[in-house]
Structures are given as structure tokens and as C-alpha cells.
mmCIF file of C-alpha atoms in Angstrom:
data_model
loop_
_atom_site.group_PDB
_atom_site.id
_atom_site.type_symbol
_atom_site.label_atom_id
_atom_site.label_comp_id
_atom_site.label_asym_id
_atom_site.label_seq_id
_atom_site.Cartn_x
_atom_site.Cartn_y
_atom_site.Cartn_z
ATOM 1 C CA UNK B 159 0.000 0.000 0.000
ATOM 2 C CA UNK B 160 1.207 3.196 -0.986
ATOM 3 C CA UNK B 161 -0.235 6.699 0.856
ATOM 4 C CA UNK B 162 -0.453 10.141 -1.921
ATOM 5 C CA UNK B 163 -1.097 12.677 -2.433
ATOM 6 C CA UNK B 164 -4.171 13.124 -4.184
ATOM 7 C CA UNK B 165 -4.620 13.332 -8.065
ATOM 8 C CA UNK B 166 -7.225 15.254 -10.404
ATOM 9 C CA UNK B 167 -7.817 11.810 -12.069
ATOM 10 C CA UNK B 168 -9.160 10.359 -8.650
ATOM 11 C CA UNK B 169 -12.066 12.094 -7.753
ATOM 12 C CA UNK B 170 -14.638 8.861 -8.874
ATOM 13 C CA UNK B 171 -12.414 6.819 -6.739
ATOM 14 C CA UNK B 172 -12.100 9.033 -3.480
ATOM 15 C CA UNK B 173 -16.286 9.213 -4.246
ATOM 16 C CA UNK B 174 -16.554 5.278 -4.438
ATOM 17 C CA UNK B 175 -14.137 4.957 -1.145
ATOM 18 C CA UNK B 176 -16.194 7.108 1.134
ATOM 19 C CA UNK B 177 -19.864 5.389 -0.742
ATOM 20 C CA UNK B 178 -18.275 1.923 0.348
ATOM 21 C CA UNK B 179 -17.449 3.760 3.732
ATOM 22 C CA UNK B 180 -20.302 5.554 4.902
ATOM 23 C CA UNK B 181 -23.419 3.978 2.596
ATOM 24 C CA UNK B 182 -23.987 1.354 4.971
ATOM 25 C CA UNK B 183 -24.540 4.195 7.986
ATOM 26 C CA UNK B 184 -27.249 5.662 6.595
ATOM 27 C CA UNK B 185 -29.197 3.275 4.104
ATOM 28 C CA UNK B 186 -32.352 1.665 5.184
ATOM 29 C CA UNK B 187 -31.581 -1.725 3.457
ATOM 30 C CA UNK B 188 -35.137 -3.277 3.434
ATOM 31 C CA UNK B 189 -36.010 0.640 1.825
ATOM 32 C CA UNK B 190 -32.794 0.969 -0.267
ATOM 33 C CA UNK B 191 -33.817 -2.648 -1.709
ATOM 34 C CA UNK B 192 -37.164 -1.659 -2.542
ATOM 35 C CA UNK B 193 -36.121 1.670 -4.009
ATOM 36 C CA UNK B 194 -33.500 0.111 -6.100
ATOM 37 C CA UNK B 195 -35.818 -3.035 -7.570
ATOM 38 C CA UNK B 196 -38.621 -0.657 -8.092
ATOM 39 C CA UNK B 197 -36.794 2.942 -10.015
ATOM 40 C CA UNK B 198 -33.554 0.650 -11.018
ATOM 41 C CA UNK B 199 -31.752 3.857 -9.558
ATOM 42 C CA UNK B 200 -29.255 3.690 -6.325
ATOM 43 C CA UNK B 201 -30.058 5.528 -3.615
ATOM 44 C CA UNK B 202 -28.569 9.115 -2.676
ATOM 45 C CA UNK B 203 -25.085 9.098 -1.232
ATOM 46 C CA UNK B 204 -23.916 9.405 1.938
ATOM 47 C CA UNK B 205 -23.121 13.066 2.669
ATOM 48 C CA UNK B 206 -19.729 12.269 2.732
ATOM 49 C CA UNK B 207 -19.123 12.031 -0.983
ATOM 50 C CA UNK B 208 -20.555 15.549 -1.470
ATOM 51 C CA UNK B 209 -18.515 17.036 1.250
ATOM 52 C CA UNK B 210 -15.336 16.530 -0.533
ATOM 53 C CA UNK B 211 -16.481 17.786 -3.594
ATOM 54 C CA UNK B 212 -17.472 20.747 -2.311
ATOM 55 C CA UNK B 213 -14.146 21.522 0.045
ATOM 56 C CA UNK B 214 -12.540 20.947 -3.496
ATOM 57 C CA UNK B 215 -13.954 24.138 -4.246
ATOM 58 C CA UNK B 216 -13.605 26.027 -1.246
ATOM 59 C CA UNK B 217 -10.823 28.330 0.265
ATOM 60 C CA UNK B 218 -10.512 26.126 2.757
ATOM 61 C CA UNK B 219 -9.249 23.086 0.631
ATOM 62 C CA UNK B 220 -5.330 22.422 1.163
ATOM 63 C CA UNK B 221 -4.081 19.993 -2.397
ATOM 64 C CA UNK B 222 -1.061 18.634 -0.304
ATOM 65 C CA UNK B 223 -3.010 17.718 2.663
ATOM 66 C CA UNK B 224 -6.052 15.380 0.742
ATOM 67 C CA UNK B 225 -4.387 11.878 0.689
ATOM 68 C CA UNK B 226 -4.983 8.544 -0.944
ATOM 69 C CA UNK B 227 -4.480 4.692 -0.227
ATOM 70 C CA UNK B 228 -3.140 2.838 -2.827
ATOM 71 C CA UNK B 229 -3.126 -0.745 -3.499
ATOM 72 C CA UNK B 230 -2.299 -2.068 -6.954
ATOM 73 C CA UNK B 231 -3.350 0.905 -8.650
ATOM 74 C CA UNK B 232 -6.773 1.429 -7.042
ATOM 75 C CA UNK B 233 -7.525 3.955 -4.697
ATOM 76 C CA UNK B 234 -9.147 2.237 -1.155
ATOM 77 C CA UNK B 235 -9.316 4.644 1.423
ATOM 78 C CA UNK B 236 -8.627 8.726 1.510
ATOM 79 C CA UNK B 237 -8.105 11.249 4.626
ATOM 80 C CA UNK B 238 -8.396 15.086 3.473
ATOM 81 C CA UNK B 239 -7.329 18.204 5.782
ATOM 82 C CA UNK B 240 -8.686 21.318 5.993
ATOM 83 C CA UNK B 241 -8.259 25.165 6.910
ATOM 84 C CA UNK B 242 -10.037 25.732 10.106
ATOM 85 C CA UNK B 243 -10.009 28.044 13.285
ATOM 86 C CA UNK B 244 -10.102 28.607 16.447
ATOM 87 C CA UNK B 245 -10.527 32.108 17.389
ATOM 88 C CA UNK B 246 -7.719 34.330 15.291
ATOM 89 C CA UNK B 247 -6.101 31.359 15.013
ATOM 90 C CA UNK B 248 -5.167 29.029 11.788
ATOM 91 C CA UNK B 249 -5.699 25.543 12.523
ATOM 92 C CA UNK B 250 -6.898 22.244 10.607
ATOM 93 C CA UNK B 251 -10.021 20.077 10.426
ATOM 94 C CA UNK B 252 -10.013 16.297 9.624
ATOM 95 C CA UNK B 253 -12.244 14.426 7.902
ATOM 96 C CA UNK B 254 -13.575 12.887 5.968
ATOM 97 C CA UNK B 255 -11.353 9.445 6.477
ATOM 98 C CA UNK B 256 -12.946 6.350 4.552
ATOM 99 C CA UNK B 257 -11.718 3.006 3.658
ATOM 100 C CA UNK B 258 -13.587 0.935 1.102
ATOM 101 C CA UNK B 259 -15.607 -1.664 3.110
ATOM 102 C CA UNK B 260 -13.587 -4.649 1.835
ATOM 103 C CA UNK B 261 -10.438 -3.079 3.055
ATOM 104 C CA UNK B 262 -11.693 -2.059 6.722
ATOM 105 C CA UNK B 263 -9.817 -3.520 9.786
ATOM 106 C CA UNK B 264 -6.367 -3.753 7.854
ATOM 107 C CA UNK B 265 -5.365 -0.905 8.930
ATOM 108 C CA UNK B 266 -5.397 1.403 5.736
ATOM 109 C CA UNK B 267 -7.275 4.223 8.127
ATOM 110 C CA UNK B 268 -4.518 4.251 10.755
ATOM 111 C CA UNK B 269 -1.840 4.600 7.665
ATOM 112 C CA UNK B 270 -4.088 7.797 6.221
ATOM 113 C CA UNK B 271 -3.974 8.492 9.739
ATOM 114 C CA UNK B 272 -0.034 9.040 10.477
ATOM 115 C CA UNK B 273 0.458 10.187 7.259
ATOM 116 C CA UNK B 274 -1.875 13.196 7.382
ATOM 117 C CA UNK B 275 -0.706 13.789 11.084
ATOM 118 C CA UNK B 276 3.093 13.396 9.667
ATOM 119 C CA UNK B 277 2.070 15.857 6.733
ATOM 120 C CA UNK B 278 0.383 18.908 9.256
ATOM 121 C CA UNK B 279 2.891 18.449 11.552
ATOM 122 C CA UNK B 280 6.061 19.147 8.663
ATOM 123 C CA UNK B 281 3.749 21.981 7.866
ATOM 124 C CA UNK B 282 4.357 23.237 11.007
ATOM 125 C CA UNK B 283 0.460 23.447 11.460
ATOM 126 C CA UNK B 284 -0.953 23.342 15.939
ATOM 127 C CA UNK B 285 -3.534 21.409 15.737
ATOM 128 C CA UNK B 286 -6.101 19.150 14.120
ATOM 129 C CA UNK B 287 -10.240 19.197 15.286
ATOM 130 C CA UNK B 288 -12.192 16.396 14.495
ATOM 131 C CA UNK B 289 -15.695 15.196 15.216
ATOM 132 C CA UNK B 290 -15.528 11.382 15.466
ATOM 133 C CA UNK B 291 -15.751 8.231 17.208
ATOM 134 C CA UNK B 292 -14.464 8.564 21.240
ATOM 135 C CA UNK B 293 -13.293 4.993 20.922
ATOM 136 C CA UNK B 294 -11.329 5.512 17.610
ATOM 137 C CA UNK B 295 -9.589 8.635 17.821
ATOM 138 C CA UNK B 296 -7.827 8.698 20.957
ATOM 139 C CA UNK B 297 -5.754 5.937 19.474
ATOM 140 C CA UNK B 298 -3.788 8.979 17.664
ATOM 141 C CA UNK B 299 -3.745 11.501 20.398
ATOM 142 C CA UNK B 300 -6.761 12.825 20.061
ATOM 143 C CA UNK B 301 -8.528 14.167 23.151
ATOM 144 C CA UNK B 302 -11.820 15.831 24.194
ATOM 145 C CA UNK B 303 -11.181 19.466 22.653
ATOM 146 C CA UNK B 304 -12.373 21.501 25.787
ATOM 147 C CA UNK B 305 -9.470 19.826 28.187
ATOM 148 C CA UNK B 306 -7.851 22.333 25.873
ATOM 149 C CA UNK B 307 -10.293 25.280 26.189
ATOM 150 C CA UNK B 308 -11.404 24.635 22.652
ATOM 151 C CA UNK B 309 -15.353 24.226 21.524
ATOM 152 C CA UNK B 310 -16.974 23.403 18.489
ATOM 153 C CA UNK B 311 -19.400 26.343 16.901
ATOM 154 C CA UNK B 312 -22.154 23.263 16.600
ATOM 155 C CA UNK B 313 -23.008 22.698 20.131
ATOM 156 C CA UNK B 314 -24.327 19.542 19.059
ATOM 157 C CA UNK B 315 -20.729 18.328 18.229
ATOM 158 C CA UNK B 316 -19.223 18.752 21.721
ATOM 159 C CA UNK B 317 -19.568 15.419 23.075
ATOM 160 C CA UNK B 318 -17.724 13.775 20.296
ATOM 161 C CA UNK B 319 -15.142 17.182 18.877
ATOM 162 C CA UNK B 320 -11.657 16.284 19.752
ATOM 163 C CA UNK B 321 -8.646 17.654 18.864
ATOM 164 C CA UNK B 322 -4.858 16.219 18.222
ATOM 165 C CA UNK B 323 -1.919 18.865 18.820
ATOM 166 C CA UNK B 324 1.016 18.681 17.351
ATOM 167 C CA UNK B 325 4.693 20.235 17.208
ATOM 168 C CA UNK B 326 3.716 23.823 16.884
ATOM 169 C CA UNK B 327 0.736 24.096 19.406
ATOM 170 C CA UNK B 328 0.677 26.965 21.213
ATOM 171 C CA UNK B 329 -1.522 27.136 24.241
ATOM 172 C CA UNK B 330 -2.914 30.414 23.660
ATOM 173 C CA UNK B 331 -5.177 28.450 20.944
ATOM 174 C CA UNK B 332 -8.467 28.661 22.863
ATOM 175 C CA UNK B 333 -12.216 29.188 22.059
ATOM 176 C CA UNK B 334 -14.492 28.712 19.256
ATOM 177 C CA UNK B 335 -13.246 26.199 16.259
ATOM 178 C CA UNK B 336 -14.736 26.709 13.104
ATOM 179 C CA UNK B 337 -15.062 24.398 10.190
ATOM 180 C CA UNK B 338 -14.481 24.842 6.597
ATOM 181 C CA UNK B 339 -18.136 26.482 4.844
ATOM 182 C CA UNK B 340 -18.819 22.907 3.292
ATOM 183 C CA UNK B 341 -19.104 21.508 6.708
ATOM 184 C CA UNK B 342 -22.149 23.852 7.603
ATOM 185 C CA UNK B 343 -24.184 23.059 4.001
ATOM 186 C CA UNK B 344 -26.965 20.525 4.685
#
């Protein structure tokens, strides 16, 4: 497995990765089934897919810091990076991470994983927010975001926002983080 950065030529794949990744969270499969036999169409896509598209388009989207897994040529999982806040201050977002469901449990998200940590911390970047899984996240140093005086600007996200600090943290980073635009669109 190789991790890259990614291409122009693998947008359909990063789209099929985080389909395979997130689909199966929010289809109904009895309804899905039903759906599918009777229109012959799929269902919609997990909002995952059109999250990436649109931080591809946004100010907020950083090239060097949206990576691929690569296994024999095809694309199977892909961790992207963006420009957040906190306050005044610059700081990065992750997610999403996805891993095409045949490739789950092999630990393709932990390699996305150090290598985007590896990449923001080179870049000399503080810190990375995330809202995600308490039992998944901690694994990489991730903690509860207000141990560090830091809330999310959705107060729905507090239980789960955590954050992962890195070489340059300063601890003057405090308040309010503040995704990317995309992250707001529903």
C-alpha cells in the first residue's frame, strides 16, 4: 500500500471509497432494496461524498493535505485536511477518512492516519479538530477538545469534537473552532 497525495484523475475513486465507507450508515436496506428493484436507480449518497467535492472548491481546501491509499493501482481509502479556526487562530479540520468496506480492519485508516498527522505536523500546522468516534480517535492523540479550552461552533458536536496537537501548538489556541463552509451546508 502506498499513501499520496491526491490526483485530479481520482475524484470517482475518493467518491466510491467514502460510498463503500459511509453507505452502509445511513441506508435503510429493506427501503434501499425496494427503491433500487422498483426505479432501477441507487439511492442518494452518503453526505460524505458531497462534502469533498465541495471543500474541493472552497478556500478552505489544502491539495497537499487530501491523501490517498493505494493498493495495486486502485484507490481504497482517503483522509483530506482542511483550513479551520479557532478564534484568530489558523488551525486544521479532519475528515472525511474512509476506507472501502472490503479493506476495513487492515489498517489502511490508521496509515491515512499518520500520514496526514506526519504531513500537518512538517507543515508546522498546531492542531487538528475532528468530530468522530471517542473509541477511535484517541488511538492517535486525540482528546476531548475543551481539556484544551477549545469548543466546536455546533453545540451539538461537543460530546464527540476532539482535537490532536502537534509540534507547533501553542496554548494560547483557545475558544471557538470553526469548520471549513462545506461543513455547515446541509
Amino acid at each position: 500500500m502506498l499513501i499520496r497525495r491526491e490526483r485530479a484523475d481520482d475524484a470517482a475513486a475518493i467518491a466510491a471509497v467514502h460510498r463503500s465507507a459511509f453507505g452502509p450508515q445511513y441506508a435503510n436496506a429493506d427501503n434501499d432494496r425496494e427503491i433500487t428493484e422498483l426505479t432501477g436507480a441507487p439511492t442518494a449518497d452518503p453526505p460524505e461524498v458531497d462534502l469533498v467535492a465541495r471543500l474541493r472548491s472552497d478556500s478552505g481546501w489544502i491539495p497537499t493535505l487530501s491523501m490517498v491509499a493505494v493498493e495495486h493501482d486502485t484507490v481504497i481509502g482517503h483522509v483530506c485536511l482542511t483550513r479551520a479556526g479557532v478564534g484568530p487562530f489558523p488551525v486544521l479540520a479532519l475528515g472525511p477518512i474512509g476506507v472501502l468496506a472490503e479493506h476495513q480492519g487492515n489498517g489502511v485508516g490508521a496509515a491515512l492516519m499518520h500520514a496526514a498527522l506526519g504531513a500537518a505536523d512538517a507543515l508546522d500546522e498546531p492542531l487538528i479538530g475532528l468530530a468522530g468516534s471517542l473509541d477511535y480517535y484517541p488511538q492517535f492523540g486525540f482528546l476531548p477538545a475543551a481539556r484544551l479550552g477549545i469548543t466546536p461552533d455546533e453545540p451539538g458536536w461537543v460530546p464527540h469534537f476532539q482535537v490532536r496537537t502537534l509540534s507547533a501548538y501553542d496554548s494560547q489556541i483557545t475558544g471557538e473552532f470553526r469548520y471549513a463552509e462545506p461543513f455547515y451546508d446541509r
